[in-house]
XYZ file of C-alpha atoms in Angstrom:
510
model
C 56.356 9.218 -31.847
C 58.186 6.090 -32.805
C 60.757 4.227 -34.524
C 60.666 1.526 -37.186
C 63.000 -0.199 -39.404
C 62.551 -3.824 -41.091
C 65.432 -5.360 -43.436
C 65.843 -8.342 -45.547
C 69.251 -9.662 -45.685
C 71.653 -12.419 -47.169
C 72.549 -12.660 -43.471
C 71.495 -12.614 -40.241
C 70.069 -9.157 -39.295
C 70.120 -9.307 -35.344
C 73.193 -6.359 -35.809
C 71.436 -4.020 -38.300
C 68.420 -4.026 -36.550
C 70.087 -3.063 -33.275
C 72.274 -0.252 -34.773
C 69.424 1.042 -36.666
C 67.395 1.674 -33.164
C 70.177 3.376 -31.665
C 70.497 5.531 -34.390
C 66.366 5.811 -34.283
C 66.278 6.121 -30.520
C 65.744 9.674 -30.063
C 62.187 9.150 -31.410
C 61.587 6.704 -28.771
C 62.669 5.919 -25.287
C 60.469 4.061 -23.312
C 60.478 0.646 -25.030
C 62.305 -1.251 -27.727
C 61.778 -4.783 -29.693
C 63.318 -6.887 -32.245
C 61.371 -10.035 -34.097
C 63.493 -11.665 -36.755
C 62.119 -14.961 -38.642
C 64.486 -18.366 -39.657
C 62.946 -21.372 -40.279
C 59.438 -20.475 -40.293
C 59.676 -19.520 -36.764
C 59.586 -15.600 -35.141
C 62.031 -15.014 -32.436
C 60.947 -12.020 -30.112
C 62.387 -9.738 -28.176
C 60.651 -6.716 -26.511
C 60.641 -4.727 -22.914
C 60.697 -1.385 -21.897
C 63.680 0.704 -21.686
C 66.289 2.053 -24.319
C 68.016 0.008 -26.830
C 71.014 -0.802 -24.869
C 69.302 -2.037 -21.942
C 66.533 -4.079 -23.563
C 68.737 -6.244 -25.180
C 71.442 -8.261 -24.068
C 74.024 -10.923 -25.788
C 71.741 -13.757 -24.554
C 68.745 -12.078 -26.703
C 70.864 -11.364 -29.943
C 72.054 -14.883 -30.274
C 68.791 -15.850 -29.896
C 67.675 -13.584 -32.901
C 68.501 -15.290 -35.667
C 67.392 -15.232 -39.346
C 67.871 -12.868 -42.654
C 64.672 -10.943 -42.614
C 63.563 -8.693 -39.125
C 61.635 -5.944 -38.261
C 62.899 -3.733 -34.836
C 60.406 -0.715 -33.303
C 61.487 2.293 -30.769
C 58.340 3.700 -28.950
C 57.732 6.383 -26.234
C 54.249 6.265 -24.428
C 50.934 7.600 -25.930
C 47.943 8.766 -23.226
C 47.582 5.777 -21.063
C 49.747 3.118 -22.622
C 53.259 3.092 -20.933
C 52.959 -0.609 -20.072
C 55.566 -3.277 -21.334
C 52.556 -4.988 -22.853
C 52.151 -2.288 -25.128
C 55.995 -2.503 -26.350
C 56.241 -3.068 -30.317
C 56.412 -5.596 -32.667
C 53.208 -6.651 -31.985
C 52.490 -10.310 -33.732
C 49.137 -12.187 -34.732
C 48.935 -16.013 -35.946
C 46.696 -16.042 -38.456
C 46.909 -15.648 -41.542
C 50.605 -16.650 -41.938
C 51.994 -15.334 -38.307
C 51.978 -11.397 -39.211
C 54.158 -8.901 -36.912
C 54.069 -5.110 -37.207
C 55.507 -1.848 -36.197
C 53.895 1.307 -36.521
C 54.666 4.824 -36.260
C 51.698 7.170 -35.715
C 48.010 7.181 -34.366
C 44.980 5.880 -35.707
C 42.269 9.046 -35.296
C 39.915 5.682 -35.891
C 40.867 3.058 -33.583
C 37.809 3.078 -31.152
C 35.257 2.124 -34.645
C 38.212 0.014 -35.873
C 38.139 -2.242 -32.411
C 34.605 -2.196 -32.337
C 34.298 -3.789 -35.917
C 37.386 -5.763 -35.099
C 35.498 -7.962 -32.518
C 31.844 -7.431 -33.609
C 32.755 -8.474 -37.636
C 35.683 -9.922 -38.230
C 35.744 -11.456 -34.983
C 38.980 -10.397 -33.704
C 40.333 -9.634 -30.364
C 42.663 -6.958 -29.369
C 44.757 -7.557 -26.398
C 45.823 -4.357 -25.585
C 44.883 -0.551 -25.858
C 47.403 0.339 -28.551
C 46.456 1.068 -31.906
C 48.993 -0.309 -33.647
C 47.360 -4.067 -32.663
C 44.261 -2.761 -33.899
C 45.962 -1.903 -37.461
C 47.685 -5.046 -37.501
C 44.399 -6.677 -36.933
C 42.875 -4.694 -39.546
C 45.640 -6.039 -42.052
C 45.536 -9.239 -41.067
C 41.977 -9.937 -41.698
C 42.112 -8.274 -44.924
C 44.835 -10.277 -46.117
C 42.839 -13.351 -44.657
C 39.648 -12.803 -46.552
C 41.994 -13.315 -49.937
C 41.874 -16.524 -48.773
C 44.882 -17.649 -50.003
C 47.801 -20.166 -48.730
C 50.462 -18.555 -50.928
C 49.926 -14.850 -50.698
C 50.949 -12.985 -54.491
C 52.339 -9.727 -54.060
C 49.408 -8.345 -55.750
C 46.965 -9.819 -52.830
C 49.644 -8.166 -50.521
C 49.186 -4.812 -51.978
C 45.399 -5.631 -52.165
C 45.509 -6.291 -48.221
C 47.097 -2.414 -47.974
C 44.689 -0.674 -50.140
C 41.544 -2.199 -48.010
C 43.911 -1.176 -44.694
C 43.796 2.994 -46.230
C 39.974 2.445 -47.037
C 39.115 1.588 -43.278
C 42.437 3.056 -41.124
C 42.197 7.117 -40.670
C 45.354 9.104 -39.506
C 49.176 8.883 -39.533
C 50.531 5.628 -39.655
C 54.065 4.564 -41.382
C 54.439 0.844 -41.067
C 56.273 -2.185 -41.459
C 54.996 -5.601 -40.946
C 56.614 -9.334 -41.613
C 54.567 -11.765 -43.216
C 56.336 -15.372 -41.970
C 57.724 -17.101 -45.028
C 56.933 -14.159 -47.480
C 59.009 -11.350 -46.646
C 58.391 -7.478 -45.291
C 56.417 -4.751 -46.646
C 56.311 -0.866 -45.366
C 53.371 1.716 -46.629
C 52.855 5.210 -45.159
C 48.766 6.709 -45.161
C 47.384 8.278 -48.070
C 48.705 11.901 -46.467
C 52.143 10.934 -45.963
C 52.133 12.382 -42.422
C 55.001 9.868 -40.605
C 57.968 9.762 -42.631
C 59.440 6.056 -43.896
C 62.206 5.490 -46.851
C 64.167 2.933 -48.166
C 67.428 2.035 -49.470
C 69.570 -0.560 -50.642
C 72.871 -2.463 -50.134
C 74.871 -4.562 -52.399
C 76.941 -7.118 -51.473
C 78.916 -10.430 -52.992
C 75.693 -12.316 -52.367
C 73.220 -10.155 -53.456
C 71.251 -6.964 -52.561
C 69.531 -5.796 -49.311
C 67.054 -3.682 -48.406
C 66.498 -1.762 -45.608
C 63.054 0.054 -44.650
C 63.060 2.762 -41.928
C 61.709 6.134 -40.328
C 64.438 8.334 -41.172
C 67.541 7.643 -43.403
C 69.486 8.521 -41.760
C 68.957 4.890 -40.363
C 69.739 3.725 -43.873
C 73.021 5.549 -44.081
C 74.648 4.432 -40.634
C 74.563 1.133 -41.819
C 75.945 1.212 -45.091
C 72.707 1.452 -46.884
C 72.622 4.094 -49.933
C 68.849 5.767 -49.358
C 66.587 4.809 -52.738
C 63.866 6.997 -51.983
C 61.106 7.907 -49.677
C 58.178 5.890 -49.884
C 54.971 7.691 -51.340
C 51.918 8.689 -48.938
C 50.151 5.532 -49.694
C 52.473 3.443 -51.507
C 53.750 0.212 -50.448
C 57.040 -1.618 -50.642
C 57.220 -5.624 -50.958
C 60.364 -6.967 -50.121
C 60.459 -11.106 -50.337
C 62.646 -13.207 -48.620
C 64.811 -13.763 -51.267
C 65.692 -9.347 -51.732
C 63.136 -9.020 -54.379
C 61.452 -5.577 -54.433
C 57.997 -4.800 -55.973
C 56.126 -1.483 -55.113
C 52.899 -0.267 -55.991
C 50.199 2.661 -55.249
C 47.687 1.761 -52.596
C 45.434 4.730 -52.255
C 42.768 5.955 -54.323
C 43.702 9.884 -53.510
C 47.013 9.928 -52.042
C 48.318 13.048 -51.222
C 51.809 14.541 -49.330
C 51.190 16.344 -46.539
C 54.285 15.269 -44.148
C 54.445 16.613 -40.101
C 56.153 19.789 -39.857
C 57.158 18.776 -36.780
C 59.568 16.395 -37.741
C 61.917 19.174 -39.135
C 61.554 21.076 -35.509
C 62.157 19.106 -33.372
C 61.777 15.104 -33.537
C 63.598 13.988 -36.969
C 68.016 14.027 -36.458
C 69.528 16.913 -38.485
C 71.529 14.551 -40.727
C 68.251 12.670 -41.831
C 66.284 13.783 -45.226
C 62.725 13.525 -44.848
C 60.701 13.509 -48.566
C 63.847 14.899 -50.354
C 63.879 17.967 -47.298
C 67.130 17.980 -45.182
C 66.143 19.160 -41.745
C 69.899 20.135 -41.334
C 69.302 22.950 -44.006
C 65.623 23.663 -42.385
C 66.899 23.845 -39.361
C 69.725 26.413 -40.848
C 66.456 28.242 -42.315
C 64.335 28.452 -39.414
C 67.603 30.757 -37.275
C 68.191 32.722 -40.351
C 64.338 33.720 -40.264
C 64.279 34.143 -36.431
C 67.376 36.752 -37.518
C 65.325 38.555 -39.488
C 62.087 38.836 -36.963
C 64.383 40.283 -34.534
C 65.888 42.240 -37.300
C 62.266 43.865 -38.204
C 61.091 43.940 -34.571
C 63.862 45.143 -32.480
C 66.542 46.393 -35.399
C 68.126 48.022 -32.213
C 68.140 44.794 -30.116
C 71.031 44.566 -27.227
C 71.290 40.623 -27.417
C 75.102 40.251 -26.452
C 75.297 36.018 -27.343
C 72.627 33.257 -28.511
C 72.901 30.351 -26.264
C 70.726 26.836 -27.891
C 68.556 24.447 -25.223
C 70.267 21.469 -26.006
C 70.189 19.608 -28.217
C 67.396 20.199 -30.810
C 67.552 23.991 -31.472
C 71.619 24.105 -31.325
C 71.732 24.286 -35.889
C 68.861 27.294 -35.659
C 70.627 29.296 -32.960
C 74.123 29.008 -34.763
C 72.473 30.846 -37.557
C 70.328 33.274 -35.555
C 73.984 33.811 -34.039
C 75.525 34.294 -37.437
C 72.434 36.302 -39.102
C 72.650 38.643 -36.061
C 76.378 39.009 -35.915
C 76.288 38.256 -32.549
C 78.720 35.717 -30.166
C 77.188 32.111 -30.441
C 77.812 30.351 -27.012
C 77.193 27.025 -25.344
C 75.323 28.426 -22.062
C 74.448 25.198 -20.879
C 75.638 21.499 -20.303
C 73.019 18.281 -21.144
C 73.243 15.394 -18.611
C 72.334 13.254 -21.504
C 70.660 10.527 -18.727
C 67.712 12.221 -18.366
C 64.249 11.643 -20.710
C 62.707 14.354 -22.122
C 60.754 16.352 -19.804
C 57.371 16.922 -21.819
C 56.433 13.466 -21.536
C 56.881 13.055 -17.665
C 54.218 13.080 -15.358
C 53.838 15.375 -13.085
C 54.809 19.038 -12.817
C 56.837 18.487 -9.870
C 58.934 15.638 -11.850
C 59.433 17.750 -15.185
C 60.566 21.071 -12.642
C 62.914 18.899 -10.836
C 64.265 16.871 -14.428
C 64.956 20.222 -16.018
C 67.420 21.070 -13.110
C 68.999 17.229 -13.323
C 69.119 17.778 -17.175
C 70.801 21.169 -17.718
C 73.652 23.005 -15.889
C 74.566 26.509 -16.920
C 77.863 27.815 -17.289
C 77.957 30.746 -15.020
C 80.583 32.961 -17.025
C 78.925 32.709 -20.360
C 75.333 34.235 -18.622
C 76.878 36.812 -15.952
C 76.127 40.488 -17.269
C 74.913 39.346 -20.114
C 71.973 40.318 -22.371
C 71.057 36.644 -23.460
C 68.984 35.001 -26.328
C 68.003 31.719 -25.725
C 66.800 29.289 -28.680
C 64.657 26.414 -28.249
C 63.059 23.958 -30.937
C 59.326 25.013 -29.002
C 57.863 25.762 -26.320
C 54.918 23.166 -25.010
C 54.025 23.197 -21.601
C 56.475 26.174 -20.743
C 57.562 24.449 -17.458
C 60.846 23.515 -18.819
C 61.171 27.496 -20.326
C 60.420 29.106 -17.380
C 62.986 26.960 -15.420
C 65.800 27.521 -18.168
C 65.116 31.487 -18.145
C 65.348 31.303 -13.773
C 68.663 29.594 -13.765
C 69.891 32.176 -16.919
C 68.953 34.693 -14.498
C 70.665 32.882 -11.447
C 73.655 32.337 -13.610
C 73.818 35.859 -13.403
C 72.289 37.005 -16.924
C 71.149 40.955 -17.382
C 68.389 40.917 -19.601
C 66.941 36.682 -20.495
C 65.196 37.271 -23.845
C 64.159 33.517 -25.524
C 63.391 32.437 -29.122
C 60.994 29.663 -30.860
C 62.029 28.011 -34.135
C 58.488 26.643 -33.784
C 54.851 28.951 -33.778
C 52.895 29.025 -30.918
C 51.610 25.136 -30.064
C 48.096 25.825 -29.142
C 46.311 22.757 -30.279
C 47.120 19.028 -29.459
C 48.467 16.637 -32.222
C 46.455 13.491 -32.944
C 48.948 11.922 -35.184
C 51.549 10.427 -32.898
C 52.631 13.099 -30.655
C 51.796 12.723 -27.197
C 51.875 16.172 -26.664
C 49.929 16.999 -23.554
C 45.700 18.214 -23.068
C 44.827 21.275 -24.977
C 44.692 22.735 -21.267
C 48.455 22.188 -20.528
C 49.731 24.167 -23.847
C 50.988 27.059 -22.083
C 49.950 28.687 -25.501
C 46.521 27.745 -25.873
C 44.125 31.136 -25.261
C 46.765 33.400 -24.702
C 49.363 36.060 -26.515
C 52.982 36.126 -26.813
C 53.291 38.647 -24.025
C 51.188 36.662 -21.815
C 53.490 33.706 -22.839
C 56.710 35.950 -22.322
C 55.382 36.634 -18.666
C 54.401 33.329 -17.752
C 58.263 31.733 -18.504
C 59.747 34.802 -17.063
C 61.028 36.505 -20.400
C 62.166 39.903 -20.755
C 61.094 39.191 -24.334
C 59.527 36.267 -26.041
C 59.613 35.789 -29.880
C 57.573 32.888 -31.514
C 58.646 31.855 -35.415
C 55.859 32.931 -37.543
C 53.981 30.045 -39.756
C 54.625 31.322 -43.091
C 58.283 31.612 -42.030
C 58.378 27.874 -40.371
C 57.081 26.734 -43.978
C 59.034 28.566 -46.196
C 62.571 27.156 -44.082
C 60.844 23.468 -45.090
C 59.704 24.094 -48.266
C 62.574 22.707 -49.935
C 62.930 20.873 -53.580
C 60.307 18.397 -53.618
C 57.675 19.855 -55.748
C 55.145 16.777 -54.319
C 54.790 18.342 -51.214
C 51.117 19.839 -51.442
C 51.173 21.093 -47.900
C 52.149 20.345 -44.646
C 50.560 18.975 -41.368
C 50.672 21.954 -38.828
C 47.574 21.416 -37.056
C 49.201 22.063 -33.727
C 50.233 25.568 -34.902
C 46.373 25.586 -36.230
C 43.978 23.697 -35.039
C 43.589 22.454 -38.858
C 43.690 18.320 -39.096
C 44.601 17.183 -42.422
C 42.325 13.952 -42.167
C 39.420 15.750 -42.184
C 37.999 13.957 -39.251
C 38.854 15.168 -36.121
C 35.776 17.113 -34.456
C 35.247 18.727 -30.336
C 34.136 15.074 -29.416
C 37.778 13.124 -30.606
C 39.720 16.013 -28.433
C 37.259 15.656 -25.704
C 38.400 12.407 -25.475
C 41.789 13.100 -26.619
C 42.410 15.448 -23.584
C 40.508 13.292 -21.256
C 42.948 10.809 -21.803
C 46.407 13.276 -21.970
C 45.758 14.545 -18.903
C 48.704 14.389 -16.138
C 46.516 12.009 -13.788
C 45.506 9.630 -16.033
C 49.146 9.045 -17.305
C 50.374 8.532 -13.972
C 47.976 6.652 -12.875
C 47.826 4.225 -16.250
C 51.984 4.248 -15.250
C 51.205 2.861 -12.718
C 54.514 3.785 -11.005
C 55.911 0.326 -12.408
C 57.621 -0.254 -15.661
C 59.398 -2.939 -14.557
C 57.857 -6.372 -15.467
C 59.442 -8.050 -18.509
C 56.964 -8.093 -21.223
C 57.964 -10.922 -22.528
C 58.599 -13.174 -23.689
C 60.873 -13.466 -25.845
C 60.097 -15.887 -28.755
C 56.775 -16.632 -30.354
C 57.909 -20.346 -29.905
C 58.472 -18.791 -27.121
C 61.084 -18.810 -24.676
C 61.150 -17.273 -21.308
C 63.428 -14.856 -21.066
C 64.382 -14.598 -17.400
C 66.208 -11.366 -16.745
């Protein structure tokens, strides 16, 4: 899962861009970067780490210009190297750099043709350089000097008739301007928005708006699965319908766990699905266990803290902070290692003893993944001195892996994958273990955007919305997810300095 934001401006956008990827960094945390253009020059700035640390002063005064595109990224299977950080930038045609959020399900074919027919070379093993690649050869074959925003949007439509999977994008065409388009399903969220000023109007592109609305901009719309926005230099906005069959089926996921609560996704406000998904927890319990002894619901910080407030309220039961987030620690699902995520849960969380001691307690999480990080949370509830540790998913079951972005682990790591709740419950340690139900998780998201035809749940199903995703892609998949491989693609080191700094380009010595 990434981050991506892009803005034209009647001045220099070094500022916006940063604030806009702290405000996007909780959807990634292991790299950052920052191209802006002036003068028909880019000026680059990329590494891994988070926001703050990846760029100093030195590196905002050196990006200048009105127009920019910025990118927050945490490692898919095998790529957690520097090189892989985001924007990525071609020179011809033009000088092109992109950021992506997603994951093409295509990417092996696409490099293949990449090098074999349009004779291309991809430097890396991210997908994202193979869709730039893609886009810059189709807007090459136009053949033009001065691209028309018509040949732009002619570029994207030949992009959705090779690329297959999730991708939301934003790429900067030097001289020209920035355009953003989502695939023809709509699966990563991106939106736009607009702010006026005494010199003109600026626009702002970006994965969540609540990007747009931190820094002043007033949120337009979201764009359309397959549509594309055009933004020239100057603030001029054209838009236009790329696909041939576009249709809006967004992540669900987004609304669990990885989208902020005060951002509105396709005209759905996860705050209020959030709200929804504790009220309909509530009523499971309710039907299940209209007896229940829960004395307090206590959230796993941070993500599930708006669902337990209302499975709290629903139940008319005490609502309690049980534990305190050392906010300096990653999230533990991506980690390598078992013995790392054990021994990161215990860095992460501390429990406050008097809120768990003789208490029958209801914890509420966002999911449940792996399980390692569950079963450690329901031990130190029952250390803290808890009675009874019962524990809650807003989320179904995850018993399939996600191909669209999420580097959720091998199909052989879902501690739900092949077995039942109450072998689940008895794995993490549960005196009882309660799971959303789908239906439920799509009615609290289901919201007033009559375009939504469906949502992307294939990790709660197995079902991929692309249509193209058979045993031999998660063969592969898993082969590449698995805890080994990450470590050792790691490498142990994330420490050189990508790069690099401008495509003029400076050396930035650190």
């Amino acid at each position: 899962m990434c981050g991506i934001v892009g803005i034209v401006s009647t001045s220099n956008v070094n500022q916006s861009l940063y604030d806009a990827l702290t405000v996007l960094q909780h959807r990634g945390q292991d790299a950052a970067g920052i191209v802006t253009f002036q003068d028909e020059r880019f000026f680059l700035r990329k590494d891994n780490g988070l926001v703050r640390d990846v760029f100093r002063t030195r590196h905002m005064r050196r990006l200048v210009g009105n127009v920019g595109i910025g990118h927050v990224r945490y490692p898919t299977a095998g790529s957690s190297s520097s090189a892989e950080a985001q924007p990525f930038y071609v020179n011809s045609p033009y000088g092109i750099t992109l950021a992506h959020n997603g994951n093409l399900t295509n990417a092996e074919d696409l490099s293949n043709d990449l090098f074999r027919t349009d004779l291309r070379h991809i430097n890396t093993n991210s997908d994202s350089e193979v869709l730039l690649n893609v886009f810059a050869h189709e807007l090459q074959k136009l053949g033009k000097l001065d691209p028309t925003k018509e040949e732009i949007f002619a570029a994207v439509r030949a992009v959705h008739k090779r690329c297959r999977g999730a991708y939301a994008v934003i790429a900067m065409i030097t001289g020209y301007g920035i355009v953003g388009f989502r695939d023809p399903n709509g699966i990563r969220p991106a939106c736009y928005g607009v702010r006026k000023t005494e010199e003109g109007e600026e626009y702002m592109i970006a994965s969540e708006s609540v990007a747009l609305s931190a820094a002043g901009f007033k949120l337009v719309r979201d764009i359309a699965p397959g549509e594309a926005v055009y933004i020239e230099t100057d603030g001029t906005l054209y838009t236009q319908q790329c696909a041939e069959d576009p249709h809006l089926y967004p992540c669900v996921f987004e609304h669990v766990y990885f989208a902020r609560p005060d951002s509105i996704i396709d005209q759905v406000s996860v705050y209020k699905a959030r709200l929804r998904m504790g009220e309909t927890l509530a009523e499971k319990v309710l039907r299940e266990r209209p007896d229940h002894d829960i004395d307090v619901v206590m959230p796993i910080p941070d993500t599930s803290r708006t669902s337990a407030m209302q499975m709290a309220h629903r139940l008319g039961v005490k609502f309690r902070e049980g534990f305190i987030k050392n906010r300096y620690i990653g999230r533990t699902f991506i980690m390598p290692g078992q013995k790392m995520r054990k021994k990161s849960v215990r860095q992460k969380l501390n429990p406050i003893d008097l809120e768990f001691r003789g208490k029958n307690v209801m914890l509420v999480d966002d999911s449940i993944v792996r399980g390692t990080t569950c079963k450690e949370i329901v031990q130190m509830a029952r250390d803290a001195g808890a009675r009874k540790v019962y524990f809650a998913s807003a989320a179904p079951p995850v018993r399939y892996p996600n191909v669209y972005g999420i580097d959720m682990p091998s199909v052989n790591e879902l501690i739900a994958h092949g077995r039942s709740v109450d072998e689940i419950g008895q794995l993490i340690g549960a005196d009882w273990l309660l799971y959303q139900d789908l239906e439920d998780l799509i009615a609290c998201v289901n919201d007033v955007n009559p375009e939504i035809e469906g949502w992307e749940c294939s990790v709660f199903t197995g079902n991929y919305v692309t249509g193209d995703v058979d045993a031999a892609y998660l063969n592969k998949l898993e082969a590449a997810r698995n805890d080994e491989n990450r470590f050792q693609a790691s490498g142990g080191d994330s420490s050189d300095s990508s790069d690099n700094g401008i495509i003029d380009l400076y050396n930035d010595e650190d």
